[in-house]
Short mmCIF file of C-alpha atoms in Angstrom, two decimals:
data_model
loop_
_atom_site.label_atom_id
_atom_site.label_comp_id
_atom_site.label_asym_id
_atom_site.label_seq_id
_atom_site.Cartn_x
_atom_site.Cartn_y
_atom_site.Cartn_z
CA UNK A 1 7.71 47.15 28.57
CA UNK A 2 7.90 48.91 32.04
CA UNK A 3 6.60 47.26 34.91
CA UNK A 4 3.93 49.97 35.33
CA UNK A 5 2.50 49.43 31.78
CA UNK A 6 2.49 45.72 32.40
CA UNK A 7 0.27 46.76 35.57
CA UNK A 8 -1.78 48.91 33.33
CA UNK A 9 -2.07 46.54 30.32
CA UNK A 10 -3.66 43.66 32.79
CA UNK A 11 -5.82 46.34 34.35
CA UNK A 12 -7.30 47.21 31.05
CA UNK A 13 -7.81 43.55 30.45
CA UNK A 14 -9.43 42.33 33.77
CA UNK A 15 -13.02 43.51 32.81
CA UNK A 16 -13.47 41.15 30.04
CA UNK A 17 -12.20 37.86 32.29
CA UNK A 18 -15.63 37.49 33.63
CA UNK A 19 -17.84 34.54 31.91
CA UNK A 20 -21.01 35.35 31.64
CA UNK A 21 -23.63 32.00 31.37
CA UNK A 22 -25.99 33.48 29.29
CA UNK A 23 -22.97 33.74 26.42
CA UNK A 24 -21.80 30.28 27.05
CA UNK A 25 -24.77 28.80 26.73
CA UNK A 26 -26.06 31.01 23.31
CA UNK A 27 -22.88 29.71 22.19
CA UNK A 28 -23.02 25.92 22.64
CA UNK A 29 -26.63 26.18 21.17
CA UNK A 30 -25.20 27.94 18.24
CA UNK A 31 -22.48 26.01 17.54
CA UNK A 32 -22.84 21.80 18.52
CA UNK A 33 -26.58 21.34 17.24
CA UNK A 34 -25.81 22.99 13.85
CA UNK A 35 -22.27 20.83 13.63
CA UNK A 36 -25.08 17.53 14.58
CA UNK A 37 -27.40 19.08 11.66
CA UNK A 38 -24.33 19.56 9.16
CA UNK A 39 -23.34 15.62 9.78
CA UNK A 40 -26.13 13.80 9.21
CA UNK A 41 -26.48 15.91 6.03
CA UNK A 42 -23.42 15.46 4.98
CA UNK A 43 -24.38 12.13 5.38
CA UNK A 44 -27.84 11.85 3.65
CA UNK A 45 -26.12 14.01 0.67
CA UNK A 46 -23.91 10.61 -0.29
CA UNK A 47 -26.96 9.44 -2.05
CA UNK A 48 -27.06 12.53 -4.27
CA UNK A 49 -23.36 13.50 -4.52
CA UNK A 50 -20.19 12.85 -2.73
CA UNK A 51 -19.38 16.30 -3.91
CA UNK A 52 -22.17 17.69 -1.76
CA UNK A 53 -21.07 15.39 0.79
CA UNK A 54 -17.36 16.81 0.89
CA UNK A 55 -18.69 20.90 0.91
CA UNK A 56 -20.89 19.37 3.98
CA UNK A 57 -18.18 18.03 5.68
CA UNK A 58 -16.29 21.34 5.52
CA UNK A 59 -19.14 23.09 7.11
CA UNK A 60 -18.71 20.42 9.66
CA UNK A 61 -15.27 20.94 10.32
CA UNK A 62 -15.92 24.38 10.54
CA UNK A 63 -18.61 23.80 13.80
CA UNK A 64 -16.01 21.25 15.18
CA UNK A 65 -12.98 24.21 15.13
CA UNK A 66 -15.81 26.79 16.90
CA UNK A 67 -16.64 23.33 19.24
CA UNK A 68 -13.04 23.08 19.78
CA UNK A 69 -12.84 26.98 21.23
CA UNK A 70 -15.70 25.81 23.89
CA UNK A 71 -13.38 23.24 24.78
CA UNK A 72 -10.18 25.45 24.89
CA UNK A 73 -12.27 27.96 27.02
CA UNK A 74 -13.20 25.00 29.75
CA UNK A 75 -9.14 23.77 29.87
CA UNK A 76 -8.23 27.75 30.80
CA UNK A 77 -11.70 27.49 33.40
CA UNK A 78 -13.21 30.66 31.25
CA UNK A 79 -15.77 29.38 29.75
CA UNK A 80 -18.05 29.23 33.03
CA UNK A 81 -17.83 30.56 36.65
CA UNK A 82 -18.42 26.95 38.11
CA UNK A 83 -15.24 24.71 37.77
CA UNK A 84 -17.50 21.65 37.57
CA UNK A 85 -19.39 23.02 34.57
CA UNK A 86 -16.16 23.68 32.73
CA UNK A 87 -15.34 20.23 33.45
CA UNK A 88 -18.35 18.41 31.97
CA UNK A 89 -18.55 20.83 29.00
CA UNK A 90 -14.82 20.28 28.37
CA UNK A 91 -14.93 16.64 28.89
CA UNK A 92 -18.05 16.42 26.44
CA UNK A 93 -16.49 18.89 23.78
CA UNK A 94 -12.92 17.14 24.23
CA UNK A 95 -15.04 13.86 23.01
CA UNK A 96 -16.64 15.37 20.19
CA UNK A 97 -13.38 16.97 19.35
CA UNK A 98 -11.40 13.70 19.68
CA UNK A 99 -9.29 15.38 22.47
CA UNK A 100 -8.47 14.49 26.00
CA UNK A 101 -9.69 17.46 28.05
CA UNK A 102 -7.45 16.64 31.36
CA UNK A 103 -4.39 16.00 29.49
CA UNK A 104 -5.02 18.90 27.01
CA UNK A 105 -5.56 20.72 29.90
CA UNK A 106 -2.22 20.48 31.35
CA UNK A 107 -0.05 20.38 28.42
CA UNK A 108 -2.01 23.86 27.31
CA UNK A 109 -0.85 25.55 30.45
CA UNK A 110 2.22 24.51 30.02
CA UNK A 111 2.01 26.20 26.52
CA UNK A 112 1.01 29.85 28.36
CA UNK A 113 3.73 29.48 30.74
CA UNK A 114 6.68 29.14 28.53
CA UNK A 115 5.26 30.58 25.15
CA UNK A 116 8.20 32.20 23.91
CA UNK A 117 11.25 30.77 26.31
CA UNK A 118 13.89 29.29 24.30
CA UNK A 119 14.79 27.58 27.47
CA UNK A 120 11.30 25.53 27.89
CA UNK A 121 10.52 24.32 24.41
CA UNK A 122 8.84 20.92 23.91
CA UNK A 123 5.29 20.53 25.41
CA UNK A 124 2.15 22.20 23.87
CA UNK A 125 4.00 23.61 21.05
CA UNK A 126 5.27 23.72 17.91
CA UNK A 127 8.78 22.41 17.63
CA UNK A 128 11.22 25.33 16.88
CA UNK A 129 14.87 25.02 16.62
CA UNK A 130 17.03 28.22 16.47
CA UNK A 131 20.18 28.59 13.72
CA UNK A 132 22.75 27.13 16.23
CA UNK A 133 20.95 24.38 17.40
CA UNK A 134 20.33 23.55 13.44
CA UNK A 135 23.52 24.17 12.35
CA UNK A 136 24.87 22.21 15.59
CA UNK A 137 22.29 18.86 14.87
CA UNK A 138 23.25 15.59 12.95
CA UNK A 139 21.91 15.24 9.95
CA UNK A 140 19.02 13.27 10.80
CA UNK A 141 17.61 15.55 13.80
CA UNK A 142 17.68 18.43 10.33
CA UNK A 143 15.97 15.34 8.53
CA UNK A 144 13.33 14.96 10.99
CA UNK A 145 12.61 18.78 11.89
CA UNK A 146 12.53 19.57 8.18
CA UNK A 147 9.58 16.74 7.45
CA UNK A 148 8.10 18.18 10.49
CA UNK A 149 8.01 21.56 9.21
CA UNK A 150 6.85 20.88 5.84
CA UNK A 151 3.32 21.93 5.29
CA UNK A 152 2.41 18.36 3.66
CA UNK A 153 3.74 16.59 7.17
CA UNK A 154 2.37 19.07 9.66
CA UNK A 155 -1.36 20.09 8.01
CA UNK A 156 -1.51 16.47 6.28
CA UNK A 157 -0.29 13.68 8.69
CA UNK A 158 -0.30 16.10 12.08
CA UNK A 159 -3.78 15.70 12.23
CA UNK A 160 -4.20 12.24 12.38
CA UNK A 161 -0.94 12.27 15.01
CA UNK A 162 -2.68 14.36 17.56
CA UNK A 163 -5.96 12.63 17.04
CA UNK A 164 -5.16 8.95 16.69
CA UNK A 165 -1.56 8.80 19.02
CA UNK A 166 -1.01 11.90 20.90
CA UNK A 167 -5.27 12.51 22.17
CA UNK A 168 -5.28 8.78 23.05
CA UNK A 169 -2.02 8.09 25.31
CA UNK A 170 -1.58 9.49 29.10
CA UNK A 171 1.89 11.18 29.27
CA UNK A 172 4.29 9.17 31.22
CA UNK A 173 3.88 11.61 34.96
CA UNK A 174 0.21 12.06 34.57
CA UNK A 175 -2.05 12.26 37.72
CA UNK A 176 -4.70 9.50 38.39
CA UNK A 177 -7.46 12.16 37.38
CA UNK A 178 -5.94 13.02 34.12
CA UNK A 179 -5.61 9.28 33.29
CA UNK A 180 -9.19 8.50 34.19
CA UNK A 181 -10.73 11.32 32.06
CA UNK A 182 -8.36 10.41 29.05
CA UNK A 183 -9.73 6.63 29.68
CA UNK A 184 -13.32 7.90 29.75
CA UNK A 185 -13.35 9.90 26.74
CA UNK A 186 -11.36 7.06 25.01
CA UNK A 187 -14.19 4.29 25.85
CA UNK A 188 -17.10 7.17 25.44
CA UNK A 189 -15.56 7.06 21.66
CA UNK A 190 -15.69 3.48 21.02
CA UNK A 191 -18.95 3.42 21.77
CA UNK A 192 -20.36 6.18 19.97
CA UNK A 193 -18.15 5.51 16.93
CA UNK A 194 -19.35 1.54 17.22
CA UNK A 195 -22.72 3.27 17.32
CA UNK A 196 -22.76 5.12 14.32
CA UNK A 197 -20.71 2.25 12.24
CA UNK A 198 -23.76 0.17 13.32
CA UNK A 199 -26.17 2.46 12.14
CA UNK A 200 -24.63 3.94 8.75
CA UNK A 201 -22.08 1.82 7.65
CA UNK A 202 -18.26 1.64 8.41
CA UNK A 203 -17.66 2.91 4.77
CA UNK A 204 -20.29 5.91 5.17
CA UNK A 205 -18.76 7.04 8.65
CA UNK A 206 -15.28 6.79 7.61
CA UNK A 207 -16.04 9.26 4.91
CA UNK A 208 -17.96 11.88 6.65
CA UNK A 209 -16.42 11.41 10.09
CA UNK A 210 -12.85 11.42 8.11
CA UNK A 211 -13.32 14.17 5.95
CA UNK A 212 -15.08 16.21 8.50
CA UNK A 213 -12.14 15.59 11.40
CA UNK A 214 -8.91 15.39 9.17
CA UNK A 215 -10.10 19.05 8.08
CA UNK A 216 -10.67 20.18 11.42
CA UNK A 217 -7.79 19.03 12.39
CA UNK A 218 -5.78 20.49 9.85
CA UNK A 219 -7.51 24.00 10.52
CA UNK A 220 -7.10 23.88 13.98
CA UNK A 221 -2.73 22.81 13.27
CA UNK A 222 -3.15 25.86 11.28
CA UNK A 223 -4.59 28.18 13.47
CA UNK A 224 -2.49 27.23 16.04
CA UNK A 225 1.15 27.45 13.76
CA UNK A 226 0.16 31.02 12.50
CA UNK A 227 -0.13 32.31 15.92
CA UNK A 228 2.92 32.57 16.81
CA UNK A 229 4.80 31.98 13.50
CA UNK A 230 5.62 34.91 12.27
CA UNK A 231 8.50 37.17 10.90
CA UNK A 232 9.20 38.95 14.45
CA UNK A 233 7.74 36.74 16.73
CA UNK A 234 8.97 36.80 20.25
CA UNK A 235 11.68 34.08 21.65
CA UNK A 236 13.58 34.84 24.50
CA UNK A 237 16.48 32.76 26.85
CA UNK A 238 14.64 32.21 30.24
CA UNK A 239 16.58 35.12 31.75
CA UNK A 240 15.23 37.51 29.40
CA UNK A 241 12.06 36.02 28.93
CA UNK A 242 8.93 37.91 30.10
CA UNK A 243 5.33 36.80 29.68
CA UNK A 244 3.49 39.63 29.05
CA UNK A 245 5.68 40.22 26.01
CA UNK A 246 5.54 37.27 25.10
CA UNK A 247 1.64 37.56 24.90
CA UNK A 248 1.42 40.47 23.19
CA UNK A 249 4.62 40.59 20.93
CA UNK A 250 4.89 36.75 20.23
CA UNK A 251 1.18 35.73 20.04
CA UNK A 252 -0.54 37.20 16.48
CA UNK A 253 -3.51 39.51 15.74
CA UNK A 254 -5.08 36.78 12.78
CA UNK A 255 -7.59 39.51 10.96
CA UNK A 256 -10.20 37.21 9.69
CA UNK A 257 -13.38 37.99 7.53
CA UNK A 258 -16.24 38.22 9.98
CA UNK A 259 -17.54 34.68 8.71
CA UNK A 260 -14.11 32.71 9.86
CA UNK A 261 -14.18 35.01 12.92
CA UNK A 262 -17.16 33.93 14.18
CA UNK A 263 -16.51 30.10 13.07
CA UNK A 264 -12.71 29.99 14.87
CA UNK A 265 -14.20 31.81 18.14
CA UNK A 266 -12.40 35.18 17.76
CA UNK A 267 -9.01 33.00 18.48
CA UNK A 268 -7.14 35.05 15.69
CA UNK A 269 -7.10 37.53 19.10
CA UNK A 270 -4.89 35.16 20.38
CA UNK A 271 -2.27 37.89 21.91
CA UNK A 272 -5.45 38.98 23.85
CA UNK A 273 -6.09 35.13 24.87
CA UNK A 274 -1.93 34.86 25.74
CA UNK A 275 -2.29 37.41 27.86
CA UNK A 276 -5.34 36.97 30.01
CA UNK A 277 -5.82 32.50 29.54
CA UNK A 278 -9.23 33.51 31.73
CA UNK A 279 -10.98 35.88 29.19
CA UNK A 280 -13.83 34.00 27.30
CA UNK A 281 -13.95 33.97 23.28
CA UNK A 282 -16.66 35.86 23.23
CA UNK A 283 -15.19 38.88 24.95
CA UNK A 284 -11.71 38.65 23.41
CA UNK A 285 -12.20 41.55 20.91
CA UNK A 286 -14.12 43.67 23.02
CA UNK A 287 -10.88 43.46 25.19
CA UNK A 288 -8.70 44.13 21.75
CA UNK A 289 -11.47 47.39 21.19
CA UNK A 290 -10.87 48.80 24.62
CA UNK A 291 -7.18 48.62 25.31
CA UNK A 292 -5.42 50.52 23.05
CA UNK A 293 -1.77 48.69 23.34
CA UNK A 294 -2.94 45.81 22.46
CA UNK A 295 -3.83 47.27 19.01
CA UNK A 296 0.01 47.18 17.97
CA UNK A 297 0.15 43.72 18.07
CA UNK A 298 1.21 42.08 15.09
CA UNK A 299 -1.19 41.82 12.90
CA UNK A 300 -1.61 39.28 9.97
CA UNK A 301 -4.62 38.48 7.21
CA UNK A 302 -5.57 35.75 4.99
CA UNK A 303 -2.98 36.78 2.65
CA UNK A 304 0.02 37.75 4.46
CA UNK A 305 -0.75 34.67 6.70
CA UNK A 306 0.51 32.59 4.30
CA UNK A 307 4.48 34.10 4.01
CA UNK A 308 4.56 31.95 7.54
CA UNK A 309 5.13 28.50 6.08
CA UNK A 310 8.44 30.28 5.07
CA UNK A 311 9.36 30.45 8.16
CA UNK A 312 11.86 27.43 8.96
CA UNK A 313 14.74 28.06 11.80
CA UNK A 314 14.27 30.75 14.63
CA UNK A 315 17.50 33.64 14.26
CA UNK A 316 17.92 34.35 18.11
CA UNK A 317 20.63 37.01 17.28
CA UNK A 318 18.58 39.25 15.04
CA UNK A 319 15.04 37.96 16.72
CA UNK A 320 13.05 36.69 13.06
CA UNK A 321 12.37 33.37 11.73
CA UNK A 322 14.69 32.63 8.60
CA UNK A 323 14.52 30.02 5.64
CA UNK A 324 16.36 26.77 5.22
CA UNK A 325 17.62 28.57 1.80
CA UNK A 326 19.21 31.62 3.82
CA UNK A 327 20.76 29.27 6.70
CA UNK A 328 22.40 26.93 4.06
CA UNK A 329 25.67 28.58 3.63
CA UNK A 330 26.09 28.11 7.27
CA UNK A 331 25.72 24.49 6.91
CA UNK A 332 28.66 24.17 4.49
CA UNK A 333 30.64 26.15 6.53
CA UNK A 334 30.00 24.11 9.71
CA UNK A 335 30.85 21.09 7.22
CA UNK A 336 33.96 22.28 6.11
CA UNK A 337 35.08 23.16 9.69
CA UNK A 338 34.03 20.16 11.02
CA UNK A 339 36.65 18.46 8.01
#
C-alpha cells in the first residue's frame, strides 16, 4: 500500500473519530441497566429452574461483552471527548467487567502498536509462534504452546486466568497511577462481591456471577482470537512491518447477525478499530460503509469463523497459519538431524 493511499485511507476514516455524548450515553443506558435487570433475574429464576437461570446468565454475559466495548472505547479515550469522563466510565466498566482499566489500558496500546510484528510479540496478545521457532523449541515450550492453543485451555481456563491472575496483579514496571487504579478496582470488588454474598448467598452468587462471567469471558477470548486468526492474516519482521497493513490486512471483518452485532459493539469491524484506536463503536461501520478499501478486508462469518481454531503455527515464508498435522514432518526431520 502506497504512501498516498495510506494518506487517503486515514482521511476517509477521520470523520467517524469524533465521540459524540449523546451516543455514549444512549449506549451505557442501553446496555449496564439491562445487564443489572438480566442478573437479578437470573437470580430470582433459581427458585423456578436453574435451567432458566443458566439461559439468564447468557443474556448476562452477553450485556457484560457490549459493557466490556464501553470499557475498550474509554482505554483508546474514544468513548468521550473529556479524558476524565473516559476515565471514570472505564474505571467503573473495568470493575463490572473484572478488568483493570489502567493496566488494560497500557497493555492494549501496546497491542495496536505491534499488532502484526513478529519482532514485538508478547504483551496484549495472543501467543503465536512461527514454524522455525516451533520446530527450533524443546519439547516442553511445544508442550506448553500446544495446551495454550487448544480451544479447551484458551476458551475454558483463559477466562478465569485473565480474570482471577492476570486483571488482579500490576505488571512488574507499572506507574504509581496504574497501580493505584488496579488497587481500587481490586478493593471496589471485594466489597461489592462481599455485598452481594451477604445478601444472596455465597452458593447463589457463585452460580450466577460464575456462569454469567466465565461466559463472558470466554466470548470476549473468542472475539478477540478470531480477529486476527485467520488463514492470511498479516505478520511481518519489524523491518517490513507497517501498521496500516497491519490494520486492515491482519485485523478481520467478523460478519455477525445484526443481534450479536449490536451485543459485541460492532467490534467484528475490528480492521476499522486497528486502524483508527480513536473511532467509537458506534461509528465503526459507518466508517466500514463510507470507505470503500476497507471493504476488502478479510471477511469471516459464524461459519467460516470456526476453520480458525485450525490454525496452530504462523508460516512466515508463505504468510498463512498452518496445522500442527502439516508441520509434523518437519519435526522428525529436525529430530533426525539433531541425531
Amino acid at each position: 500500500m502506497s504512501k498516498e493511499k495510506t494518506a487517503q485511507l486515514r482521511k476517509f476514516v477521520k470523520p467517524f473519530e469524533t465521540a459524540d455524548v449523546k451516543a455514549s450515553v444512549r449506549q451505557l443506558v442501553n446496555t449496564i441497566p439491562p445487564f443489572i435487570i438480566a442478573w437479578t433475574l437470573a437470580y430470582l429464576a433459581l427458585d423456578v429452574s436453574i435451567w432458566l437461570t443458566i439461559a439468564l446468565c447468557i443474556v448476562a454475559a452477553g450485556f457484560v461483552v457490549r459493557t466490556f466495548i464501553i470499557f475498550h472505547d474509554c482505554t483508546h479515550g474514544s468513548f468521550f471527548k473529556n479524558k476524565k469522563a473516559n476515565a471514570v466510565v472505564g474505571t467503573i466498566t473495568g470493575i463490572m467487567t473484572l478488568f483493570a482499566y489502567e493496566k488494560w489500558k497500557r497493555e492494549h496500546s501496546i497491542h495496536h502498536a505491534s499488532s502484526g510484528n513478529l519482532d514485538k510479540r508478547g504483551v496484549g496478545d495472543i501467543w503465536v509462534m512461527t514454524i522455525e521457532e516451533y520446530v527450533e523449541a524443546s519439547k516442553w515450550e511445544r508442550f506448553k504452546y500446544r495446551m495454550y492453543r487448544n480451544p479447551l485451555v484458551m476458551f475454558g481456563l483463559g477466562p478465569l486466568f485473565l480474570v482471577l491472575i492476570s486483571s488482579r496483579f500490576n505488571r512488574k514496571d507499572a506507574r504509581k497511577k496504574e497501580r493505584n487504579n488496579t488497587y481500587l478496582i481490586n478493593i471496589s470488588l471485594v466489597v461489592i462481591y462481599s455485598l452481594l454474598i451477604w445478601a444472596i448467598g455465597w452458593q447463589a452468587f457463585l452460580i450466577v456471577q460464575g456462569i454469567t462471567m466465565f461466559t463472558a469471558g470466554a466470548l470476549g477470548i473468542w472475539l478477540f482470537y478470531i480477529q486476527h486468526t485467520f488463514e492470511d492474516s498479516y505478520f511481518e519482521d519489524e523491518s517490513e512491518w507497517d501498521y496500516v497493513k497491519a490494520a486492515v490486512e491482519g485485523s478481520s471483518y467478523y460478519q455477525l447477525p445484526k443481534v450479536l452485532q449490536w451485543v459485541t459493539g460492532n467490534i467484528g469491524f475490528h480492521h476499522v478499530h486497528h486502524l483508527s484506536p480513536r473511532v467509537p463503536n458506534y461509528n465503526l461501520e459507518k466508517a466500514h460503509e463510507s470507505t470503500p478499501p476497507l471493504q476488502q478486508a478479510t471477511t469471516i462469518n459464524l461459519k467460516t469463523s470456526l476453520k480458525s481454531l485450525r490454525y496452530k503455527v504462523y508460516d512466515a515464508k508463505n504468510k498463512t497459519f498452518v496445522t500442527f498435522g502439516e508441520i509434523k514432518h518437519l519435526l522428525n526431520e529436525n529430530k533426525i538431524t539433531a541425531q
